[in-house]
PDB file of C-alpha atoms in Angstrom:
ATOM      1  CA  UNK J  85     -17.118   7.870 -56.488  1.00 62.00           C
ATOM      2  CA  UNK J  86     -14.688  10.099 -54.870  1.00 80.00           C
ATOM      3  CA  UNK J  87     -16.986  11.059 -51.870  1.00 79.00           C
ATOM      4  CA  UNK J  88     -16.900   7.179 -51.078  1.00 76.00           C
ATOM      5  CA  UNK J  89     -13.231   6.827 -51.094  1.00 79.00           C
ATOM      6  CA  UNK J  90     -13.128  10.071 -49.158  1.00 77.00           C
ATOM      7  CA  UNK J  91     -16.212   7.998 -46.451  1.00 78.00           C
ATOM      8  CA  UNK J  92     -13.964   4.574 -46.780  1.00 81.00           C
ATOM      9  CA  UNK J  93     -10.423   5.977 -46.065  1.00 81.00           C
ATOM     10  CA  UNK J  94     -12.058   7.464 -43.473  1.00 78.00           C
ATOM     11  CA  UNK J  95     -13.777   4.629 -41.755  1.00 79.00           C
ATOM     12  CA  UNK J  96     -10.213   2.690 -42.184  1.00 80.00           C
ATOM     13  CA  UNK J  97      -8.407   5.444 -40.505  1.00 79.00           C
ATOM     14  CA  UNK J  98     -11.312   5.349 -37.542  1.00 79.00           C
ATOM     15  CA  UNK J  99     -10.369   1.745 -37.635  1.00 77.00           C
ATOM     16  CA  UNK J 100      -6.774   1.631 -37.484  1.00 75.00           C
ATOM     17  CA  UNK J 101      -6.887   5.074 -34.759  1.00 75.00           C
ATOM     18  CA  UNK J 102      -9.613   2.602 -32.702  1.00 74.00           C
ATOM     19  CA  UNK J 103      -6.742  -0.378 -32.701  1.00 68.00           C
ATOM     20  CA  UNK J 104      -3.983   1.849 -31.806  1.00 64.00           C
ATOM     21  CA  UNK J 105      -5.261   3.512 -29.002  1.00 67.00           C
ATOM     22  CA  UNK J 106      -6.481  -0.012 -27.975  1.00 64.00           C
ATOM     23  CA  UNK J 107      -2.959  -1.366 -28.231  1.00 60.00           C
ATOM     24  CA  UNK J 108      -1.995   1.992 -26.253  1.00 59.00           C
ATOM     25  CA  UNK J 109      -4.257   1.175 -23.617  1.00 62.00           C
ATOM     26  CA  UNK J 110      -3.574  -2.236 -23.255  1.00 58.00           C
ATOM     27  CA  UNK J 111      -0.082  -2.140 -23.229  1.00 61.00           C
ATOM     28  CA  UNK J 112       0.080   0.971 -20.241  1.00 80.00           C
ATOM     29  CA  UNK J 113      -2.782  -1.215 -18.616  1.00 86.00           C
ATOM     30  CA  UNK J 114      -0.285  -4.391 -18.791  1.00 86.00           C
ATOM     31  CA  UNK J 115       3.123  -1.907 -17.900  1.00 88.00           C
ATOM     32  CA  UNK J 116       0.914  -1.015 -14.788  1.00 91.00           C
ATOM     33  CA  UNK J 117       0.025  -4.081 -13.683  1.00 93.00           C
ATOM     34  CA  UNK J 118       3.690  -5.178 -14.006  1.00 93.00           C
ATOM     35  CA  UNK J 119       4.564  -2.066 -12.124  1.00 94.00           C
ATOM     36  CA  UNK J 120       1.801  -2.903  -9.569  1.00 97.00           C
ATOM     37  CA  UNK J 121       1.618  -6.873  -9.136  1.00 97.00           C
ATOM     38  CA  UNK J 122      -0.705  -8.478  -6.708  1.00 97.00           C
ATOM     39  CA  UNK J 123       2.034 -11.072  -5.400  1.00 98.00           C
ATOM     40  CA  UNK J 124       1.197 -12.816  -2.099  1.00 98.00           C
ATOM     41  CA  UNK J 125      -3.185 -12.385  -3.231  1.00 98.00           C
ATOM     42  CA  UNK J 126      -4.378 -14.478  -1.542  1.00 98.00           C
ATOM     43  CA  UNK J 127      -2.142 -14.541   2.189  1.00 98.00           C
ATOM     44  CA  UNK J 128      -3.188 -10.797   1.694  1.00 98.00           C
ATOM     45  CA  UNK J 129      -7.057 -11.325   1.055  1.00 98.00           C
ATOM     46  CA  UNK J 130      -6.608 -13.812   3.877  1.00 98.00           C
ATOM     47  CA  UNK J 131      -5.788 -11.307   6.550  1.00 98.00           C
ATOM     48  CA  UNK J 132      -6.811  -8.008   5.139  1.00 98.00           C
ATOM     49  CA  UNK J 133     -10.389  -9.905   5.497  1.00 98.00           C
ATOM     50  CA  UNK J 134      -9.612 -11.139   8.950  1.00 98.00           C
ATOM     51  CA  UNK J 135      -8.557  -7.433  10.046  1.00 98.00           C
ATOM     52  CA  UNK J 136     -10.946  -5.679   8.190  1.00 98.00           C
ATOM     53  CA  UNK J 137      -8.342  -3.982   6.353  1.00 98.00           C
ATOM     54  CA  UNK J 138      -9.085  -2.503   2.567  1.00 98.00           C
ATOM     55  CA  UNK J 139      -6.679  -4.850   0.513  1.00 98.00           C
ATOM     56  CA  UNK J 140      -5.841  -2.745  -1.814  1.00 98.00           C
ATOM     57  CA  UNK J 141      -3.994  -0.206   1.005  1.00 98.00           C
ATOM     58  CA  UNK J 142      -2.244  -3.685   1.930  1.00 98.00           C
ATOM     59  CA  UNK J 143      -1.274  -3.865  -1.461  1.00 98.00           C
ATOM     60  CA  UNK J 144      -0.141  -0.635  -1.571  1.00 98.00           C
ATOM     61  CA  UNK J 145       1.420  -0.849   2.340  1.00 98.00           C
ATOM     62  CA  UNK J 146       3.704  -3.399   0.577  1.00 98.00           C
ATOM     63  CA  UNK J 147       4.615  -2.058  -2.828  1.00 98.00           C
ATOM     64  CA  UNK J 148       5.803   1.069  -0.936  1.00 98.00           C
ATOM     65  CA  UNK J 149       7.492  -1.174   1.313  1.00 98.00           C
ATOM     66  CA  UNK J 150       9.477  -3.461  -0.048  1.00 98.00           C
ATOM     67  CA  UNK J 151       7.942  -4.016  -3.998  1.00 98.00           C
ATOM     68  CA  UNK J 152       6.862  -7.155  -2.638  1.00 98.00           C
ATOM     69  CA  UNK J 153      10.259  -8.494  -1.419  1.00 98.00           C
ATOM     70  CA  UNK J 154       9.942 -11.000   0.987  1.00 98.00           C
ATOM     71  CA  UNK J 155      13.416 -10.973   2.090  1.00 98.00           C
ATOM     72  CA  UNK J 156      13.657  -7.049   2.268  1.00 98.00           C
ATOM     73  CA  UNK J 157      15.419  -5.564   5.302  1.00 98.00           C
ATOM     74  CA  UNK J 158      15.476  -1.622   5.902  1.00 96.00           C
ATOM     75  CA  UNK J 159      18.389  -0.526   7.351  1.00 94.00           C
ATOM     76  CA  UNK J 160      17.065   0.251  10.617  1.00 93.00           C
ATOM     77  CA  UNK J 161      16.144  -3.566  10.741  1.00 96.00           C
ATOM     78  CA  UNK J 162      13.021  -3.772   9.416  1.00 98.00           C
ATOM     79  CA  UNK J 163      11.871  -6.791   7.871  1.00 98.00           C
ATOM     80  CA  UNK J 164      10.130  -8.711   5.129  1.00 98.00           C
ATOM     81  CA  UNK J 165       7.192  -7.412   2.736  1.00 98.00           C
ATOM     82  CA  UNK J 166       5.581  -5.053   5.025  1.00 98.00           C
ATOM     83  CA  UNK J 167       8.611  -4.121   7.039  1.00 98.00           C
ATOM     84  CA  UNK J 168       8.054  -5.089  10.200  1.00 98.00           C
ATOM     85  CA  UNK J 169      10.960  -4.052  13.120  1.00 97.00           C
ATOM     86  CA  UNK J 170      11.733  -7.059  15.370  1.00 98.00           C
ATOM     87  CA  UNK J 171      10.282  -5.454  19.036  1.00 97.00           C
ATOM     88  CA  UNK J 172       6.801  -4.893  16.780  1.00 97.00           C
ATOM     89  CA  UNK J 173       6.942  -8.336  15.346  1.00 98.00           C
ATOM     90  CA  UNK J 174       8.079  -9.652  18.801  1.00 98.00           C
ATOM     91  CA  UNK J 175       5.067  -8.016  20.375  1.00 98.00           C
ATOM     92  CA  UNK J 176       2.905  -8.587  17.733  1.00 98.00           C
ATOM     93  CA  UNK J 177       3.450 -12.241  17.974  1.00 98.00           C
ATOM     94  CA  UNK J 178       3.131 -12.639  21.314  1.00 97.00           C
ATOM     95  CA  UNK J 179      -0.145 -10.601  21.006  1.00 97.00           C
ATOM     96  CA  UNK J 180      -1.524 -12.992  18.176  1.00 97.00           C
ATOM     97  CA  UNK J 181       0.133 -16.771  20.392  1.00 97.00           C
ATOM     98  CA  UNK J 182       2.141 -17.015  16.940  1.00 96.00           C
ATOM     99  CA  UNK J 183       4.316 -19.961  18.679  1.00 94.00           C
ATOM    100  CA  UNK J 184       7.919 -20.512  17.849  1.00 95.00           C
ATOM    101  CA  UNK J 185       8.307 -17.066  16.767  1.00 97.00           C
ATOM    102  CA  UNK J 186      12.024 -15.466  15.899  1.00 97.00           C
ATOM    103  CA  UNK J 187      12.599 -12.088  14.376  1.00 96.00           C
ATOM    104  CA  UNK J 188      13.432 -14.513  11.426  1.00 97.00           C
ATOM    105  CA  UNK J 189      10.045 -15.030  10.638  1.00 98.00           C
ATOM    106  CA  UNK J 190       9.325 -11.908   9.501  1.00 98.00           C
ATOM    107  CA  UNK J 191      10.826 -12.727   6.194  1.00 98.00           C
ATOM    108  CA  UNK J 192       7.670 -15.479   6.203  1.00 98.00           C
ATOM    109  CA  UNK J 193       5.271 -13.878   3.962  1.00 98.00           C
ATOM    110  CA  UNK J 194       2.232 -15.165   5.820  1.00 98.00           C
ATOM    111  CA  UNK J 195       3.661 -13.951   9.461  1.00 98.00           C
ATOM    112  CA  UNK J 196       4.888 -10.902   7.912  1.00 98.00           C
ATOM    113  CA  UNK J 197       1.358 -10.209   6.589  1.00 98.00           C
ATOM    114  CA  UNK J 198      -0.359 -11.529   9.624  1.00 98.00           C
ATOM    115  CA  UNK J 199       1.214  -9.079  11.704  1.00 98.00           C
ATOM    116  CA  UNK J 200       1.590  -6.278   9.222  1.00 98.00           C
ATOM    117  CA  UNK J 201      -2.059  -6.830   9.198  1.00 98.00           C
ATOM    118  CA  UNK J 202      -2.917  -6.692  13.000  1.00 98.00           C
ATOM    119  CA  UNK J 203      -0.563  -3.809  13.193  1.00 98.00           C
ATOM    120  CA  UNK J 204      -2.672  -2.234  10.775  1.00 98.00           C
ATOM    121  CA  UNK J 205      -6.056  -2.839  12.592  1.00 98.00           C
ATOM    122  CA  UNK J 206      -4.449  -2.310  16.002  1.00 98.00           C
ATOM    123  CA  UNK J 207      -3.750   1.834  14.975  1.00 98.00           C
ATOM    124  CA  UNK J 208      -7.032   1.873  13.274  1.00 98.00           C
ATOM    125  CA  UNK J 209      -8.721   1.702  16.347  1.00 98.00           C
ATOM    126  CA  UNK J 210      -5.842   3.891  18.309  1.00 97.00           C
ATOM    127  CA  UNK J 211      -6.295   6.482  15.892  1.00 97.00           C
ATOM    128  CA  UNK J 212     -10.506   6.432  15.366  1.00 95.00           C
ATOM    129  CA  UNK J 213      -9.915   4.776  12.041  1.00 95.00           C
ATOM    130  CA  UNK J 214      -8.101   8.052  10.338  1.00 97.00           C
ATOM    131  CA  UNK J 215      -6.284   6.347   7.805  1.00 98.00           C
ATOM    132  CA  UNK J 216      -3.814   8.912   7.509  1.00 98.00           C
ATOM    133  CA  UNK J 217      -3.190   8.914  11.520  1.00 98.00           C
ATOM    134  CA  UNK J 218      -2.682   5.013  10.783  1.00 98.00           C
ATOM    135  CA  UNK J 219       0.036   5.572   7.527  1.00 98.00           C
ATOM    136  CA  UNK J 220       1.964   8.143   9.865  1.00 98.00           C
ATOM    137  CA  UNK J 221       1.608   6.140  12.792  1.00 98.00           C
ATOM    138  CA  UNK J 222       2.798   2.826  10.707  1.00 98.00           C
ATOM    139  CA  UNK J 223       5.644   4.300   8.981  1.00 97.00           C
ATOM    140  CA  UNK J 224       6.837   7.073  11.774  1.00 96.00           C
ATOM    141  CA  UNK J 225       5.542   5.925  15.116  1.00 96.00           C
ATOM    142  CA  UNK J 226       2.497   5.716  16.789  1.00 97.00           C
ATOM    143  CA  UNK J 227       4.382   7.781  19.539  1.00 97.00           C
ATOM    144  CA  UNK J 228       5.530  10.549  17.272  1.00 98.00           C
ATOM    145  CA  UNK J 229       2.009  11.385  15.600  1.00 98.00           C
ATOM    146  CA  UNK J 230      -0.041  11.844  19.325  1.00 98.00           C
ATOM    147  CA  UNK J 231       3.241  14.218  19.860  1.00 98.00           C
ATOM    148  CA  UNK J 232       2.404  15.597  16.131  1.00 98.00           C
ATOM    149  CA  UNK J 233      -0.829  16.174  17.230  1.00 98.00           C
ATOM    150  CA  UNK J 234      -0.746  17.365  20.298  1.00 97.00           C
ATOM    151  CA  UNK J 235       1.417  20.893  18.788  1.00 97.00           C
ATOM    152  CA  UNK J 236      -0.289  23.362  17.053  1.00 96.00           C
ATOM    153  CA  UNK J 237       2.725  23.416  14.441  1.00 97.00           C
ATOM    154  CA  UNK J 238       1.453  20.355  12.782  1.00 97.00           C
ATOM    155  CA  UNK J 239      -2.425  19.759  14.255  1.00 97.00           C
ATOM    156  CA  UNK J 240      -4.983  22.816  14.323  1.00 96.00           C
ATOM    157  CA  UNK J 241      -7.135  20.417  16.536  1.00 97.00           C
ATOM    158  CA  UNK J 242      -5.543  17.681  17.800  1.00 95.00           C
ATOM    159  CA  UNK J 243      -7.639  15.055  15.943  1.00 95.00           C
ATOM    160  CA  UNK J 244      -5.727  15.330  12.468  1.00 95.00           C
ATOM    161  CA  UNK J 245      -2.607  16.471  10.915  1.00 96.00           C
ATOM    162  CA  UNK J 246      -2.136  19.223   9.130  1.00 96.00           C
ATOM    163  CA  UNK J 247       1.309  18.522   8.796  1.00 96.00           C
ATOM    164  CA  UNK J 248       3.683  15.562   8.968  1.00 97.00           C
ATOM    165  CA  UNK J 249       7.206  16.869  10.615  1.00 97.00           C
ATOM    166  CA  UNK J 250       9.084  14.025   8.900  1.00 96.00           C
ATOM    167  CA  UNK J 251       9.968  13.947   4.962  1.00 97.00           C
ATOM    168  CA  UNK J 252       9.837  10.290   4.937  1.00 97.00           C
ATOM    169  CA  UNK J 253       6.712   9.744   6.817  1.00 98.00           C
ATOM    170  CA  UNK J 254       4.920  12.503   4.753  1.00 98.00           C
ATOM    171  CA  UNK J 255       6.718  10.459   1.722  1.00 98.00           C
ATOM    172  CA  UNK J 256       5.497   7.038   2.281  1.00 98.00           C
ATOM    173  CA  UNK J 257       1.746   8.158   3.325  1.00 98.00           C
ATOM    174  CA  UNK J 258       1.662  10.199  -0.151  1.00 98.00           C
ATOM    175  CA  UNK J 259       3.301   7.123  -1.986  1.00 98.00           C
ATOM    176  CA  UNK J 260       0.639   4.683  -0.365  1.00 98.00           C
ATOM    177  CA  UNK J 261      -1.923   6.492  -1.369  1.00 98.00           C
ATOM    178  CA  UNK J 262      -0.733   6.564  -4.895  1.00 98.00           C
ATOM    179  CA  UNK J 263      -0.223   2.866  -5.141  1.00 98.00           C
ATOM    180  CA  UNK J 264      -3.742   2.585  -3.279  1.00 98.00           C
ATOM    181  CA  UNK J 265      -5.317   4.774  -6.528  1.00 97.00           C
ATOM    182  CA  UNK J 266      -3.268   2.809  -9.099  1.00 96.00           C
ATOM    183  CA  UNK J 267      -4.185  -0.949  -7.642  1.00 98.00           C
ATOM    184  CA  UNK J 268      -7.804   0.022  -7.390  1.00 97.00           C
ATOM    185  CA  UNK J 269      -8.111   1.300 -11.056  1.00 95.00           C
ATOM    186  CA  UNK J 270      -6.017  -1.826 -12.036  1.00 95.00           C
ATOM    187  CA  UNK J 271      -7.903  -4.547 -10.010  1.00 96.00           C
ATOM    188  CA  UNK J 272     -11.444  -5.583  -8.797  1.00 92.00           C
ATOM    189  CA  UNK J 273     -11.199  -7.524  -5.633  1.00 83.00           C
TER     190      UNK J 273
END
């Protein structure tokens, strides 16, 4: 009789250690999708689909960003969820006939997208489709990173970076690529 206590306090503890952990796990899993939402889905399937963009680095382009704030504004002027600066959204616009375009509608989430978007695609193919070329380019320049890799400090052969001169370019393309890892474990698109 004692060896099946012993086998059922056992199989209760299994039980209660198998809720727990499931509790655990779906608690964190619900934290990080708080932490990580997928605001905006479908404006951002929309054009991450036209531009042939991975949505989940959209996704992460924005939470980086401006955590999905559609009214955001950098203070070097840049505006709405994926922070675009009026002369690229005035460009950009002009580029993609957006009609009736202000450096107001950047706080649109669908222009703001749209362009973030094209953006996007548009250093993809000035940069041979090197992601991290694109991140660099996006968040410090496109300008800076053919200086970056033209000099040997920071490209061994011209083609990719060994190392990003500024902290908060380096920042942001390490941080997008975290959010990129965390919204694809979270989400199936």
């Amino acid at each position: 009789m004692a060896r099946a206590d012993v086998l059922r306090r056992l199989l209760i503890l299994a039980l209660v250690l198998v809720v727990v952990l499931g509790l655990i796990y779906a608690s964190s899993t619900w934290f990080l999708k708080k932490r990580y939402p997928m605001l905006y889905r479908d404006i951002i399937l929309l054009y991450s689909s036209e531009y042939e963009l991975d949505p989940y680095l959209v996704f992460a382009v924005i939470w980086v960003e401006s955590k999905f704030d559609s009214r955001a504004t950098s203070r070097r002027g840049a505006r709405g969820l994926m922070q675009i600066v009026p002369t690229t959204g005035s460009w950009a616009a002009e580029k993609l006939g957006i009609e009736e375009y202000d450096d107001d509608s950047l706080y649109d989430p669908d222009i703001n997208v749209k362009i973030g978007c094209w953006y996007i695609s548009y250093l993809k193919k000035l940069f041979s489709e090197d992601m991290n070329l694109v991140l660099a380019a996006y968040n410090g320049g496109s300008g800076n990173v053919r200086k970056w890799l033209n000099d040997s400090r920071y490209s061994r052969d011209g083609k990719t970076l060994d190392k990003i001169p500024f902290n908060e370019t380096k920042n942001f393309v390490d941080r997008v690529w975290h959010a990129y890892e965390r919204y694809k474990k979270l989400y199936s698109l």
